[in-house]
């Protein structure tokens, strides 16, 4: 450590060793906690797209580390309403010298370029369709905590993979961690190009997998509309207690949230003992605290 000195926009350049170091730190935080050591500085949170889990998870992690979270909520009254651009908003908050900027925005913003123009490191909290690296890390941390080493483990992504930045980051991360990936869902939800195993039948996919990661149907990103109705999706690919009989008794059912109940999964699935959906959220705070501490340097990890 430090894991990273500058911005954290994607998972490129992370080795399996560094990822496991980060997981060890998250585990230490989970089991015994670490004292807040960073009082007097701030963490800028700039959310230009909707968020519940990611934003509040970073806010919680900031408090636990000792950074004061300052929030620009793109949905509420800000100078965006007066026509100020997202880029200008970021530069102005950066000028207040927070320790880091946690940013969620669309594909229209070039976060890489923005990061080059400021000295404050940026953490990607969901960038358009490109990636959501801390979500992939917290999901993988949840898998490791339950299953151990992921090498050779079979991870199934189910649903709207084409529009999912979570899946995009997982493809990078799980490759580094040595897991096997398969996809299942309507063909129009599959990435245009991919190198993974594909299942058209949910029952076959569930028999294959150690982890079933359902993904939200990203209706807001379906620019041309989809031909698949919600009812057909639910009938063919929605998880329920009946079709989950095909799934391993030691398997994990996951979803990054928010869940469309009665589309990706029935509400009853949340009570299945294999379901880890709320554990993902809890682990998200540990993982993000570990990331902030490791980006701050060694002295904040002890
Ligand atoms: C995801 C996101 O925003 O990319 N949610 C999250 O951060 N927990 C997934 C989604 O919106 O479907």
Tab-separated table of C-alpha atoms and ligand atoms in Angstrom:
chain	number	residue	atom	x	y	z
A	1	UNK	CA	0.000	0.000	0.000
A	2	UNK	CA	-0.816	2.690	-1.019
A	3	UNK	CA	-2.863	0.774	-3.508
A	4	UNK	CA	-3.142	3.752	-5.821
A	5	UNK	CA	-1.649	7.204	-5.727
A	6	UNK	CA	-3.854	8.918	-8.253
A	7	UNK	CA	-7.382	8.529	-9.576
A	8	UNK	CA	-9.337	5.274	-9.471
A	9	UNK	CA	-11.355	5.211	-12.698
A	10	UNK	CA	-11.125	1.534	-13.674
A	11	UNK	CA	-9.490	-1.719	-12.640
A	12	UNK	CA	-6.671	-1.626	-15.171
A	13	UNK	CA	-3.286	-2.119	-13.615
A	14	UNK	CA	-4.628	-3.836	-10.489
A	15	UNK	CA	-2.896	-7.138	-9.803
A	16	UNK	CA	-4.456	-10.115	-8.023
A	17	UNK	CA	-2.077	-9.391	-5.099
A	18	UNK	CA	-3.243	-5.781	-4.768
A	19	UNK	CA	-6.887	-6.824	-4.923
A	20	UNK	CA	-6.339	-9.379	-2.159
A	21	UNK	CA	-4.458	-6.743	-0.096
A	22	UNK	CA	-7.489	-4.511	-0.432
A	23	UNK	CA	-9.803	-7.385	0.569
A	24	UNK	CA	-7.578	-8.120	3.619
A	25	UNK	CA	-7.874	-4.508	4.710
A	26	UNK	CA	-11.665	-4.604	4.164
A	27	UNK	CA	-11.761	-7.812	6.258
A	28	UNK	CA	-9.777	-6.146	9.049
A	29	UNK	CA	-12.265	-3.264	9.021
A	30	UNK	CA	-15.153	-5.780	9.012
A	31	UNK	CA	-13.848	-7.787	11.965
A	32	UNK	CA	-12.314	-5.167	14.250
A	33	UNK	CA	-12.724	-1.736	12.661
A	34	UNK	CA	-9.962	0.867	12.391
A	35	UNK	CA	-9.859	4.246	14.147
A	36	UNK	CA	-10.774	7.357	12.133
A	37	UNK	CA	-7.494	9.132	11.497
A	38	UNK	CA	-8.161	11.703	8.887
A	39	UNK	CA	-10.050	14.472	10.611
A	40	UNK	CA	-10.180	17.956	9.135
A	41	UNK	CA	-10.320	16.999	5.458
A	42	UNK	CA	-13.280	16.395	3.182
A	43	UNK	CA	-14.500	13.852	0.636
A	44	UNK	CA	-16.342	15.465	-2.292
A	45	UNK	CA	-19.302	13.435	-3.548
A	46	UNK	CA	-20.579	14.599	-6.937
A	47	UNK	CA	-23.556	12.584	-8.158
A	48	UNK	CA	-24.925	13.640	-11.538
A	49	UNK	CA	-26.962	10.403	-11.824
A	50	UNK	CA	-29.312	8.798	-9.289
A	51	UNK	CA	-27.852	6.735	-6.469
A	52	UNK	CA	-28.845	5.333	-3.082
A	53	UNK	CA	-26.362	2.597	-2.117
A	54	UNK	CA	-23.166	3.909	-3.683
A	55	UNK	CA	-23.553	7.473	-2.440
A	56	UNK	CA	-24.557	6.588	1.110
A	57	UNK	CA	-21.952	3.852	1.262
A	58	UNK	CA	-19.172	6.331	0.363
A	59	UNK	CA	-20.647	8.826	2.869
A	60	UNK	CA	-20.636	6.181	5.610
A	61	UNK	CA	-17.096	5.119	4.704
A	62	UNK	CA	-16.000	8.780	4.796
A	63	UNK	CA	-17.323	9.226	8.353
A	64	UNK	CA	-15.651	6.018	9.480
A	65	UNK	CA	-12.318	7.090	8.016
A	66	UNK	CA	-12.648	10.593	9.449
A	67	UNK	CA	-13.214	12.537	6.207
A	68	UNK	CA	-16.136	14.962	6.183
A	69	UNK	CA	-18.391	14.187	3.186
A	70	UNK	CA	-19.500	17.202	1.120
A	71	UNK	CA	-22.219	16.500	-1.405
A	72	UNK	CA	-23.207	17.917	-4.767
A	73	UNK	CA	-26.445	16.207	-5.713
A	74	UNK	CA	-27.001	16.786	-9.419
A	75	UNK	CA	-30.708	16.164	-8.906
A	76	UNK	CA	-31.175	19.071	-6.507
A	77	UNK	CA	-30.819	22.827	-6.798
A	78	UNK	CA	-27.261	23.530	-7.950
A	79	UNK	CA	-25.747	25.809	-10.576
A	80	UNK	CA	-26.329	23.013	-13.098
A	81	UNK	CA	-29.799	24.567	-13.277
A	82	UNK	CA	-28.177	27.841	-14.392
A	83	UNK	CA	-26.420	26.031	-17.193
A	84	UNK	CA	-23.079	25.381	-15.495
A	85	UNK	CA	-21.493	22.299	-17.042
A	86	UNK	CA	-20.696	19.117	-15.146
A	87	UNK	CA	-17.003	19.645	-15.880
A	88	UNK	CA	-17.077	23.204	-14.432
A	89	UNK	CA	-18.942	21.918	-11.388
A	90	UNK	CA	-16.215	19.315	-10.825
A	91	UNK	CA	-13.394	21.882	-11.255
A	92	UNK	CA	-15.047	24.228	-8.757
A	93	UNK	CA	-15.506	21.569	-6.083
A	94	UNK	CA	-11.920	20.392	-6.741
A	95	UNK	CA	-10.798	23.986	-6.049
A	96	UNK	CA	-12.148	23.553	-2.493
A	97	UNK	CA	-9.371	20.957	-2.076
A	98	UNK	CA	-11.224	17.857	-0.881
A	99	UNK	CA	-8.956	14.806	-0.303
A	100	UNK	CA	-10.792	12.893	-3.094
A	101	UNK	CA	-13.704	13.423	-5.459
A	102	UNK	CA	-16.168	10.539	-5.762
A	103	UNK	CA	-18.032	11.051	-9.047
A	104	UNK	CA	-21.045	9.425	-10.720
A	105	UNK	CA	-21.836	10.727	-14.196
A	106	UNK	CA	-22.885	9.704	-17.687
A	107	UNK	CA	-20.824	8.719	-20.717
A	108	UNK	CA	-20.987	12.326	-21.946
A	109	UNK	CA	-18.322	13.334	-19.410
A	110	UNK	CA	-14.708	12.422	-20.170
A	111	UNK	CA	-13.624	11.574	-16.627
A	112	UNK	CA	-10.111	10.642	-17.773
A	113	UNK	CA	-9.588	14.103	-19.219
A	114	UNK	CA	-11.182	15.779	-16.187
A	115	UNK	CA	-8.825	13.807	-13.915
A	116	UNK	CA	-5.827	15.131	-15.863
A	117	UNK	CA	-6.940	18.725	-15.319
A	118	UNK	CA	-7.114	18.601	-11.523
A	119	UNK	CA	-4.795	17.536	-8.730
A	120	UNK	CA	-7.543	15.942	-6.615
A	121	UNK	CA	-7.788	12.162	-7.271
A	122	UNK	CA	-11.146	11.026	-8.700
A	123	UNK	CA	-12.888	7.799	-7.675
A	124	UNK	CA	-15.339	6.388	-10.232
A	125	UNK	CA	-18.718	5.771	-8.520
A	126	UNK	CA	-20.462	4.640	-11.741
A	127	UNK	CA	-19.535	6.169	-15.087
A	128	UNK	CA	-22.185	5.814	-17.805
A	129	UNK	CA	-22.046	2.325	-19.290
A	130	UNK	CA	-18.268	2.223	-18.968
A	131	UNK	CA	-17.730	0.876	-15.486
A	132	UNK	CA	-18.466	0.808	-11.779
A	133	UNK	CA	-15.244	-0.596	-10.314
A	134	UNK	CA	-16.051	-0.256	-6.603
A	135	UNK	CA	-19.316	-2.184	-7.123
A	136	UNK	CA	-17.413	-5.012	-8.821
A	137	UNK	CA	-14.845	-4.995	-5.992
A	138	UNK	CA	-17.471	-5.118	-3.256
A	139	UNK	CA	-19.326	-7.913	-5.066
A	140	UNK	CA	-16.106	-9.899	-5.462
A	141	UNK	CA	-15.242	-9.257	-1.790
A	142	UNK	CA	-18.670	-10.668	-0.855
A	143	UNK	CA	-17.991	-13.734	-3.027
A	144	UNK	CA	-14.530	-14.268	-1.492
A	145	UNK	CA	-15.918	-13.940	2.039
A	146	UNK	CA	-18.427	-16.694	1.281
A	147	UNK	CA	-16.584	-18.960	-1.160
A	148	UNK	CA	-12.866	-18.290	-0.618
A	149	UNK	CA	-10.517	-18.048	-3.610
A	150	UNK	CA	-12.442	-17.315	-6.812
A	151	UNK	CA	-10.035	-19.121	-9.161
A	152	UNK	CA	-12.119	-21.558	-11.215
A	153	UNK	CA	-15.398	-20.432	-9.593
A	154	UNK	CA	-18.345	-20.135	-11.970
A	155	UNK	CA	-19.978	-16.715	-11.955
A	156	UNK	CA	-23.218	-16.270	-13.903
A	157	UNK	CA	-24.435	-12.812	-15.011
A	158	UNK	CA	-28.103	-12.784	-15.640
A	159	UNK	CA	-30.100	-10.172	-17.531
A	160	UNK	CA	-29.285	-6.781	-19.011
A	161	UNK	CA	-25.553	-7.238	-19.418
A	162	UNK	CA	-25.267	-5.030	-22.502
A	163	UNK	CA	-26.233	-1.879	-20.593
A	164	UNK	CA	-24.632	-2.756	-17.255
A	165	UNK	CA	-21.516	-0.920	-16.114
A	166	UNK	CA	-21.382	-3.334	-13.172
A	167	UNK	CA	-20.968	-6.263	-15.578
A	168	UNK	CA	-18.369	-4.314	-17.580
A	169	UNK	CA	-16.229	-3.875	-14.450
A	170	UNK	CA	-16.772	-7.490	-13.405
A	171	UNK	CA	-15.451	-8.745	-16.720
A	172	UNK	CA	-12.170	-6.924	-15.959
A	173	UNK	CA	-12.037	-7.898	-12.286
A	174	UNK	CA	-13.051	-11.561	-12.453
A	175	UNK	CA	-10.514	-12.140	-15.222
A	176	UNK	CA	-7.769	-10.912	-12.867
A	177	UNK	CA	-9.182	-13.076	-10.057
A	178	UNK	CA	-9.294	-16.164	-12.304
A	179	UNK	CA	-13.048	-16.879	-12.152
A	180	UNK	CA	-15.051	-18.348	-15.032
A	181	UNK	CA	-17.863	-16.179	-16.418
A	182	UNK	CA	-21.093	-17.095	-18.192
A	183	UNK	CA	-23.986	-14.948	-19.388
A	184	UNK	CA	-27.702	-15.664	-19.536
A	185	UNK	CA	-30.620	-13.558	-20.732
A	186	UNK	CA	-32.373	-12.434	-23.906
A	187	UNK	CA	-29.957	-12.045	-26.803
A	188	UNK	CA	-30.792	-8.363	-27.127
A	189	UNK	CA	-29.384	-7.875	-23.595
A	190	UNK	CA	-26.074	-9.538	-24.409
A	191	UNK	CA	-22.960	-7.475	-25.158
A	192	UNK	CA	-22.473	-6.934	-28.896
A	193	UNK	CA	-19.083	-8.641	-28.647
A	194	UNK	CA	-18.011	-10.998	-25.919
A	195	UNK	CA	-15.881	-14.041	-25.292
A	196	UNK	CA	-17.962	-15.684	-22.549
A	197	UNK	CA	-20.068	-18.819	-22.354
A	198	UNK	CA	-23.754	-18.078	-23.104
A	199	UNK	CA	-26.869	-19.849	-21.826
A	200	UNK	CA	-30.239	-19.189	-23.461
A	201	UNK	CA	-31.998	-21.328	-20.802
A	202	UNK	CA	-32.061	-20.163	-17.185
A	203	UNK	CA	-32.294	-23.705	-15.770
A	204	UNK	CA	-29.071	-24.781	-17.524
A	205	UNK	CA	-27.310	-21.614	-16.419
A	206	UNK	CA	-28.343	-22.106	-12.779
A	207	UNK	CA	-27.168	-25.738	-12.798
A	208	UNK	CA	-23.751	-24.526	-13.995
A	209	UNK	CA	-23.155	-21.601	-11.613
A	210	UNK	CA	-21.621	-21.082	-8.146
A	211	UNK	CA	-22.846	-17.475	-8.116
A	212	UNK	CA	-25.979	-16.130	-9.816
A	213	UNK	CA	-25.659	-12.356	-10.201
A	214	UNK	CA	-28.927	-10.873	-11.464
A	215	UNK	CA	-28.613	-7.410	-13.021
A	216	UNK	CA	-31.207	-4.683	-13.200
A	217	UNK	CA	-32.985	-4.149	-16.533
A	218	UNK	CA	-31.592	-0.684	-17.341
A	219	UNK	CA	-34.779	0.809	-18.828
A	220	UNK	CA	-33.325	4.347	-18.762
A	221	UNK	CA	-30.491	3.248	-21.072
A	222	UNK	CA	-32.678	1.492	-23.657
A	223	UNK	CA	-32.538	4.265	-26.228
A	224	UNK	CA	-34.160	2.304	-29.005
A	225	UNK	CA	-36.528	0.364	-26.728
A	226	UNK	CA	-36.442	-3.395	-26.182
A	227	UNK	CA	-38.611	-5.989	-27.807
A	228	UNK	CA	-38.747	-8.167	-24.734
A	229	UNK	CA	-41.762	-7.461	-22.494
A	230	UNK	CA	-41.333	-7.379	-18.716
A	231	UNK	CA	-43.714	-10.335	-18.427
A	232	UNK	CA	-41.724	-12.444	-20.886
A	233	UNK	CA	-38.493	-11.527	-19.129
A	234	UNK	CA	-39.942	-12.486	-15.749
A	235	UNK	CA	-41.240	-15.806	-17.073
A	236	UNK	CA	-37.988	-16.789	-18.805
A	237	UNK	CA	-35.222	-15.201	-16.744
A	238	UNK	CA	-36.670	-13.950	-13.445
A	239	UNK	CA	-35.376	-15.760	-10.349
A	240	UNK	CA	-37.974	-17.404	-8.112
A	241	UNK	CA	-38.024	-20.141	-5.476
A	242	UNK	CA	-39.097	-22.730	-8.037
A	243	UNK	CA	-36.331	-22.227	-10.613
A	244	UNK	CA	-33.725	-21.762	-7.845
A	245	UNK	CA	-34.193	-25.452	-6.961
A	246	UNK	CA	-31.810	-26.020	-9.883
A	247	UNK	CA	-29.156	-23.874	-8.172
A	248	UNK	CA	-26.454	-25.257	-5.861
A	249	UNK	CA	-27.349	-25.346	-2.156
A	250	UNK	CA	-23.944	-23.692	-1.507
A	251	UNK	CA	-24.381	-21.088	-4.263
A	252	UNK	CA	-24.774	-17.331	-3.818
A	253	UNK	CA	-27.636	-15.251	-5.194
A	254	UNK	CA	-26.600	-11.641	-5.741
A	255	UNK	CA	-27.862	-8.380	-7.241
A	256	UNK	CA	-26.123	-4.967	-7.097
A	257	UNK	CA	-29.462	-3.205	-6.637
A	258	UNK	CA	-31.783	-1.499	-7.137
A	259	UNK	CA	-33.967	-4.569	-7.776
A	260	UNK	CA	-36.994	-4.452	-10.056
A	261	UNK	CA	-39.141	-6.780	-7.938
A	262	UNK	CA	-41.097	-9.226	-10.049
A	263	UNK	CA	-38.791	-8.735	-13.052
A	264	UNK	CA	-35.207	-9.804	-12.205
A	265	UNK	CA	-36.338	-11.639	-9.091
A	266	UNK	CA	-39.399	-12.304	-6.978
A	267	UNK	CA	-39.369	-10.722	-3.514
A	268	UNK	CA	-39.366	-14.227	-1.948
A	269	UNK	CA	-35.798	-14.735	-3.245
A	270	UNK	CA	-34.542	-12.151	-0.725
A	271	UNK	CA	-35.441	-14.656	2.034
A	272	UNK	CA	-33.518	-17.505	0.413
A	273	UNK	CA	-30.576	-18.468	2.695
A	274	UNK	CA	-28.261	-18.283	-0.339
A	275	UNK	CA	-29.197	-14.656	-1.014
A	276	UNK	CA	-26.449	-12.090	-0.249
A	277	UNK	CA	-28.064	-8.907	-1.562
A	278	UNK	CA	-27.956	-6.924	1.704
A	279	UNK	CA	-24.539	-8.362	2.621
A	280	UNK	CA	-23.279	-6.812	-0.616
A	281	UNK	CA	-24.380	-3.431	0.729
A	282	UNK	CA	-22.693	-3.969	4.115
A	283	UNK	CA	-19.503	-5.180	2.427
A	284	UNK	CA	-19.634	-2.126	0.171
A	285	UNK	CA	-18.952	0.157	3.112
A	286	UNK	CA	-15.956	-1.940	4.306
A	287	UNK	CA	-14.558	-2.132	0.807
A	288	UNK	CA	-14.907	1.603	0.156
A	289	UNK	CA	-13.386	2.422	3.531
A	290	UNK	CA	-10.485	0.114	2.646
A	291	UNK	CA	-10.103	1.849	-0.722
A	292	UNK	CA	-10.068	5.345	0.826
A	293	UNK	CA	-7.542	4.276	3.452
A	294	UNK	CA	-5.290	2.550	0.953
A	295	UNK	CA	-5.398	5.565	-1.378
A	296	UNK	CA	-4.400	7.747	1.577
A	297	UNK	CA	-1.358	5.621	2.295
A	298	UNK	CA	0.006	3.111	4.721
A	299	UNK	CA	-0.429	5.196	7.887
A	300	UNK	CA	-4.207	5.139	7.532
A	301	UNK	CA	-4.425	1.372	7.309
A	302	UNK	CA	-2.986	0.705	10.776
B	1	LIG	C1	-25.761	-0.045	-10.097
B	1	LIG	C2	-25.398	1.193	-10.882
B	1	LIG	O1	-25.796	2.296	-10.565
B	1	LIG	O2	-24.661	0.999	-11.814
B	1	LIG	N1	-26.248	0.186	-8.827
B	1	LIG	C3	-25.400	0.386	-7.795
B	1	LIG	O3	-24.485	1.177	-7.857
B	1	LIG	N2	-25.594	-0.350	-6.684
B	1	LIG	C4	-26.616	-0.952	-10.845
B	1	LIG	C5	-27.842	-0.441	-11.505
B	1	LIG	O4	-28.149	0.742	-11.532
B	1	LIG	O5	-28.545	-1.284	-12.029
